[in-house]
């Protein structure tokens, strides 16, 4: 039987790699690296570095170009499903053409495979025989709260994980809202009474952290985010919106 290891490698710091993930990299025969283009070359670079440090030769690296996703489509869900299906075809080709029986193929997944990632959902669409192991990793959410030195949960209060698109459409639906990738800075419309813990490029040398009442730091985050994206050509950001308790009289 062919095997797959879906390995969470953390949010960007090489030291985020767990012992379990390092062992899984060492046990892999073939790695599939999906290239997101020249603008995100440093993301691919970290994967190559981790393989070189922890892989055991002889191993092979197979690279494929990530399918383009239509980010202007009005039917957002359908566009994402189409992109995921095209990714699934890449995964199937990797399993059928690059892996021999008894070999282990590995995907190095940014952050944690179970948090805001499409790898497992795309593999569900693959019509091929294989065994699969998932190795958890440090997510951008974990990295964010650690860097800001705050807890993700509060006593008796739920946490809602959502997207910038949904935040803009629905508003803050809980006292604590984690938002993954918000190109339009929807946090600015959250209203009074929220504090934001914002981070971009978490765990990398380019890491940026801003924290404060939304009304006081929204413009700063917008400006810093726009400058960073223009300079690097891409940005990955995450933030926690936390409703602050009313001031005591």
GROMACS .gro file of C-alpha atoms in nm:
model
  249
    1UNK     CA    1   0.000   0.000   0.000
    2UNK     CA    2   0.120   0.351  -0.078
    3UNK     CA    3   0.131   0.590   0.216
    4UNK     CA    4   0.096   0.966   0.255
    5UNK     CA    5   0.216   1.184   0.542
    6UNK     CA    6   0.044   1.521   0.567
    7UNK     CA    7   0.292   1.709   0.782
    8UNK     CA    8   0.220   2.039   0.954
    9UNK     CA    9   0.541   2.241   0.955
   10UNK     CA   10   0.434   2.546   1.154
   11UNK     CA   11   0.365   2.908   1.075
   12UNK     CA   12   0.708   3.002   0.942
   13UNK     CA   13   0.974   2.957   1.209
   14UNK     CA   14   1.190   2.647   1.140
   15UNK     CA   15   1.183   2.584   1.516
   16UNK     CA   16   0.806   2.533   1.496
   17UNK     CA   17   0.872   2.187   1.356
   18UNK     CA   18   0.775   1.922   1.611
   19UNK     CA   19   0.975   1.606   1.684
   20UNK     CA   20   0.690   1.405   1.532
   21UNK     CA   21   0.704   1.613   1.213
   22UNK     CA   22   1.083   1.577   1.190
   23UNK     CA   23   1.050   1.198   1.220
   24UNK     CA   24   0.782   1.196   0.949
   25UNK     CA   25   1.007   1.394   0.715
   26UNK     CA   26   1.290   1.149   0.781
   27UNK     CA   27   1.062   0.856   0.696
   28UNK     CA   28   0.940   0.995   0.362
   29UNK     CA   29   1.064   0.868   0.026
   30UNK     CA   30   0.915   1.137  -0.199
   31UNK     CA   31   0.800   1.493  -0.127
   32UNK     CA   32   0.542   1.688  -0.324
   33UNK     CA   33   0.600   2.064  -0.315
   34UNK     CA   34   0.327   2.275  -0.470
   35UNK     CA   35   0.485   2.598  -0.592
   36UNK     CA   36   0.278   2.914  -0.550
   37UNK     CA   37   0.491   3.121  -0.785
   38UNK     CA   38   0.789   3.354  -0.767
   39UNK     CA   39   0.618   3.600  -0.530
   40UNK     CA   40   0.599   3.331  -0.260
   41UNK     CA   41   0.937   3.174  -0.332
   42UNK     CA   42   1.043   3.210   0.032
   43UNK     CA   43   0.757   2.980   0.136
   44UNK     CA   44   0.896   2.707  -0.087
   45UNK     CA   45   1.244   2.784   0.043
   46UNK     CA   46   1.150   2.691   0.399
   47UNK     CA   47   1.017   2.355   0.281
   48UNK     CA   48   1.339   2.281   0.092
   49UNK     CA   49   1.542   2.375   0.401
   50UNK     CA   50   1.339   2.147   0.628
   51UNK     CA   51   1.374   1.855   0.388
   52UNK     CA   52   1.749   1.910   0.357
   53UNK     CA   53   1.786   1.923   0.735
   54UNK     CA   54   1.559   1.635   0.835
   55UNK     CA   55   1.516   1.415   0.526
   56UNK     CA   56   1.708   1.092   0.485
   57UNK     CA   57   1.857   1.026   0.145
   58UNK     CA   58   1.787   0.890  -0.100
   59UNK     CA   59   1.465   1.093  -0.127
   60UNK     CA   60   1.308   1.269  -0.422
   61UNK     CA   61   1.133   1.605  -0.448
   62UNK     CA   62   0.852   1.646  -0.701
   63UNK     CA   63   0.736   2.001  -0.770
   64UNK     CA   64   0.408   2.112  -0.924
   65UNK     CA   65   0.260   2.454  -0.991
   66UNK     CA   66  -0.039   2.546  -0.780
   67UNK     CA   67  -0.349   2.595  -1.001
   68UNK     CA   68  -0.463   2.955  -1.037
   69UNK     CA   69  -0.779   3.042  -0.846
   70UNK     CA   70  -1.033   3.290  -0.979
   71UNK     CA   71  -1.040   3.546  -0.698
   72UNK     CA   72  -1.282   3.775  -0.883
   73UNK     CA   73  -1.561   3.522  -0.925
   74UNK     CA   74  -1.897   3.619  -0.775
   75UNK     CA   75  -1.963   3.252  -0.691
   76UNK     CA   76  -1.684   3.228  -0.434
   77UNK     CA   77  -1.761   2.877  -0.306
   78UNK     CA   78  -1.778   2.732  -0.656
   79UNK     CA   79  -1.446   2.897  -0.747
   80UNK     CA   80  -1.277   2.745  -0.442
   81UNK     CA   81  -1.424   2.401  -0.513
   82UNK     CA   82  -1.299   2.416  -0.873
   83UNK     CA   83  -0.949   2.513  -0.755
   84UNK     CA   84  -0.952   2.233  -0.499
   85UNK     CA   85  -1.056   1.978  -0.760
   86UNK     CA   86  -0.768   2.081  -0.984
   87UNK     CA   87  -0.535   2.040  -0.688
   88UNK     CA   88  -0.682   1.693  -0.630
   89UNK     CA   89  -0.580   1.596  -0.984
   90UNK     CA   90  -0.221   1.698  -0.904
   91UNK     CA   91  -0.231   1.486  -0.588
   92UNK     CA   92  -0.367   1.186  -0.776
   93UNK     CA   93  -0.092   1.213  -1.038
   94UNK     CA   94   0.166   1.227  -0.759
   95UNK     CA   95   0.027   0.916  -0.590
   96UNK     CA   96  -0.010   0.714  -0.910
   97UNK     CA   97   0.299   0.825  -1.100
   98UNK     CA   98   0.560   0.912  -0.836
   99UNK     CA   99   0.500   0.663  -0.554
  100UNK     CA  100   0.581   0.293  -0.569
  101UNK     CA  101   0.401   0.037  -0.356
  102UNK     CA  102   0.535   0.051  -0.001
  103UNK     CA  103   0.672   0.404  -0.039
  104UNK     CA  104   0.569   0.710   0.161
  105UNK     CA  105   0.495   1.043   0.002
  106UNK     CA  106   0.489   1.361   0.209
  107UNK     CA  107   0.315   1.697   0.181
  108UNK     CA  108   0.464   1.974   0.397
  109UNK     CA  109   0.169   2.187   0.498
  110UNK     CA  110   0.202   2.543   0.620
  111UNK     CA  111   0.074   2.575   0.978
  112UNK     CA  112  -0.156   2.290   1.077
  113UNK     CA  113  -0.326   2.063   0.820
  114UNK     CA  114  -0.651   2.078   1.016
  115UNK     CA  115  -0.674   2.458   1.043
  116UNK     CA  116  -0.763   2.665   0.736
  117UNK     CA  117  -0.593   2.440   0.481
  118UNK     CA  118  -0.728   2.262   0.173
  119UNK     CA  119  -0.494   1.960   0.154
  120UNK     CA  120  -0.714   1.711   0.337
  121UNK     CA  121  -1.029   1.824   0.155
  122UNK     CA  122  -0.855   1.788  -0.182
  123UNK     CA  123  -0.728   1.440  -0.089
  124UNK     CA  124  -1.086   1.338  -0.013
  125UNK     CA  125  -1.154   1.384  -0.385
  126UNK     CA  126  -0.866   1.161  -0.496
  127UNK     CA  127  -0.982   0.827  -0.635
  128UNK     CA  128  -0.671   0.623  -0.554
  129UNK     CA  129  -0.563   0.365  -0.299
  130UNK     CA  130  -0.341   0.496  -0.022
  131UNK     CA  131  -0.305   0.514   0.355
  132UNK     CA  132  -0.284   0.858   0.514
  133UNK     CA  133  -0.130   0.994   0.834
  134UNK     CA  134  -0.177   1.354   0.950
  135UNK     CA  135   0.089   1.523   1.164
  136UNK     CA  136  -0.041   1.833   1.345
  137UNK     CA  137   0.161   2.153   1.338
  138UNK     CA  138   0.172   2.493   1.504
  139UNK     CA  139  -0.096   2.699   1.333
  140UNK     CA  140  -0.081   3.072   1.265
  141UNK     CA  141  -0.351   3.108   1.534
  142UNK     CA  142  -0.123   2.947   1.793
  143UNK     CA  143   0.170   3.156   1.677
  144UNK     CA  144  -0.041   3.473   1.691
  145UNK     CA  145  -0.161   3.428   2.048
  146UNK     CA  146   0.186   3.323   2.164
  147UNK     CA  147   0.352   3.628   2.011
  148UNK     CA  148   0.090   3.862   2.163
  149UNK     CA  149   0.103   3.672   2.494
  150UNK     CA  150  -0.274   3.627   2.516
  151UNK     CA  151  -0.496   3.323   2.554
  152UNK     CA  152  -0.725   3.222   2.270
  153UNK     CA  153  -1.017   3.134   2.497
  154UNK     CA  154  -1.182   3.303   2.791
  155UNK     CA  155  -1.395   3.153   3.067
  156UNK     CA  156  -1.742   3.068   2.941
  157UNK     CA  157  -1.695   3.244   2.605
  158UNK     CA  158  -1.683   3.077   2.263
  159UNK     CA  159  -1.430   3.145   1.986
  160UNK     CA  160  -1.541   3.184   1.626
  161UNK     CA  161  -1.287   3.119   1.348
  162UNK     CA  162  -1.388   3.283   1.022
  163UNK     CA  163  -1.265   3.474   0.717
  164UNK     CA  164  -1.249   3.841   0.636
  165UNK     CA  165  -1.520   3.789   0.376
  166UNK     CA  166  -1.760   3.642   0.632
  167UNK     CA  167  -1.672   3.901   0.894
  168UNK     CA  168  -1.764   4.176   0.648
  169UNK     CA  169  -2.095   4.008   0.571
  170UNK     CA  170  -2.197   3.899   0.923
  171UNK     CA  171  -2.006   4.116   1.167
  172UNK     CA  172  -1.852   3.982   1.486
  173UNK     CA  173  -2.065   3.684   1.587
  174UNK     CA  174  -1.883   3.613   1.915
  175UNK     CA  175  -1.688   3.799   2.180
  176UNK     CA  176  -1.369   3.641   2.045
  177UNK     CA  177  -1.330   3.610   1.667
  178UNK     CA  178  -1.024   3.475   1.486
  179UNK     CA  179  -0.998   3.592   1.125
  180UNK     CA  180  -0.776   3.424   0.866
  181UNK     CA  181  -0.662   3.640   0.573
  182UNK     CA  182  -0.856   3.966   0.546
  183UNK     CA  183  -0.764   4.148   0.227
  184UNK     CA  184  -1.021   4.421   0.288
  185UNK     CA  185  -0.943   4.488   0.655
  186UNK     CA  186  -1.299   4.410   0.761
  187UNK     CA  187  -1.201   4.447   1.126
  188UNK     CA  188  -1.241   4.823   1.086
  189UNK     CA  189  -1.618   4.777   1.078
  190UNK     CA  190  -1.632   4.564   1.393
  191UNK     CA  191  -1.755   4.860   1.595
  192UNK     CA  192  -1.652   5.007   1.927
  193UNK     CA  193  -1.549   4.788   2.212
  194UNK     CA  194  -1.316   4.548   2.027
  195UNK     CA  195  -0.944   4.504   2.070
  196UNK     CA  196  -0.740   4.354   1.786
  197UNK     CA  197  -0.430   4.135   1.804
  198UNK     CA  198  -0.298   4.135   1.446
  199UNK     CA  199  -0.001   3.955   1.296
  200UNK     CA  200   0.147   3.901   0.950
  201UNK     CA  201   0.424   3.667   0.828
  202UNK     CA  202   0.411   3.505   1.171
  203UNK     CA  203   0.724   3.315   1.267
  204UNK     CA  204   0.932   3.459   0.983
  205UNK     CA  205   1.200   3.732   0.984
  206UNK     CA  206   0.938   3.966   0.831
  207UNK     CA  207   0.690   3.918   1.116
  208UNK     CA  208   0.472   4.220   1.199
  209UNK     CA  209   0.263   4.256   1.515
  210UNK     CA  210   0.012   4.530   1.601
  211UNK     CA  211  -0.225   4.534   1.897
  212UNK     CA  212  -0.473   4.780   2.042
  213UNK     CA  213  -0.831   4.908   2.034
  214UNK     CA  214  -0.964   4.872   1.679
  215UNK     CA  215  -1.058   5.237   1.655
  216UNK     CA  216  -0.703   5.344   1.743
  217UNK     CA  217  -0.497   5.102   1.531
  218UNK     CA  218  -0.718   5.026   1.226
  219UNK     CA  219  -0.554   5.290   1.006
  220UNK     CA  220  -0.206   5.180   1.113
  221UNK     CA  221  -0.280   4.817   1.025
  222UNK     CA  222  -0.422   4.917   0.685
  223UNK     CA  223  -0.111   5.120   0.601
  224UNK     CA  224   0.138   4.863   0.729
  225UNK     CA  225  -0.044   4.579   0.554
  226UNK     CA  226  -0.056   4.762   0.220
  227UNK     CA  227   0.315   4.853   0.238
  228UNK     CA  228   0.420   4.498   0.330
  229UNK     CA  229   0.212   4.342   0.053
  230UNK     CA  230   0.350   4.584  -0.205
  231UNK     CA  231   0.707   4.515  -0.092
  232UNK     CA  232   0.686   4.134  -0.082
  233UNK     CA  233   0.416   4.071  -0.342
  234UNK     CA  234   0.204   3.869  -0.096
  235UNK     CA  235   0.086   3.872   0.262
  236UNK     CA  236  -0.050   3.614   0.506
  237UNK     CA  237  -0.213   3.767   0.813
  238UNK     CA  238  -0.425   3.648   1.102
  239UNK     CA  239  -0.588   3.835   1.387
  240UNK     CA  240  -0.797   3.797   1.700
  241UNK     CA  241  -1.083   4.039   1.764
  242UNK     CA  242  -1.173   4.047   2.133
  243UNK     CA  243  -1.467   4.235   2.276
  244UNK     CA  244  -1.342   4.432   2.572
  245UNK     CA  245  -1.546   4.430   2.891
  246UNK     CA  246  -1.731   4.753   2.965
  247UNK     CA  247  -1.548   4.997   3.185
  248UNK     CA  248  -1.650   4.986   3.547
  249UNK     CA  249  -1.798   5.301   3.686
   0.00000   0.00000   0.00000
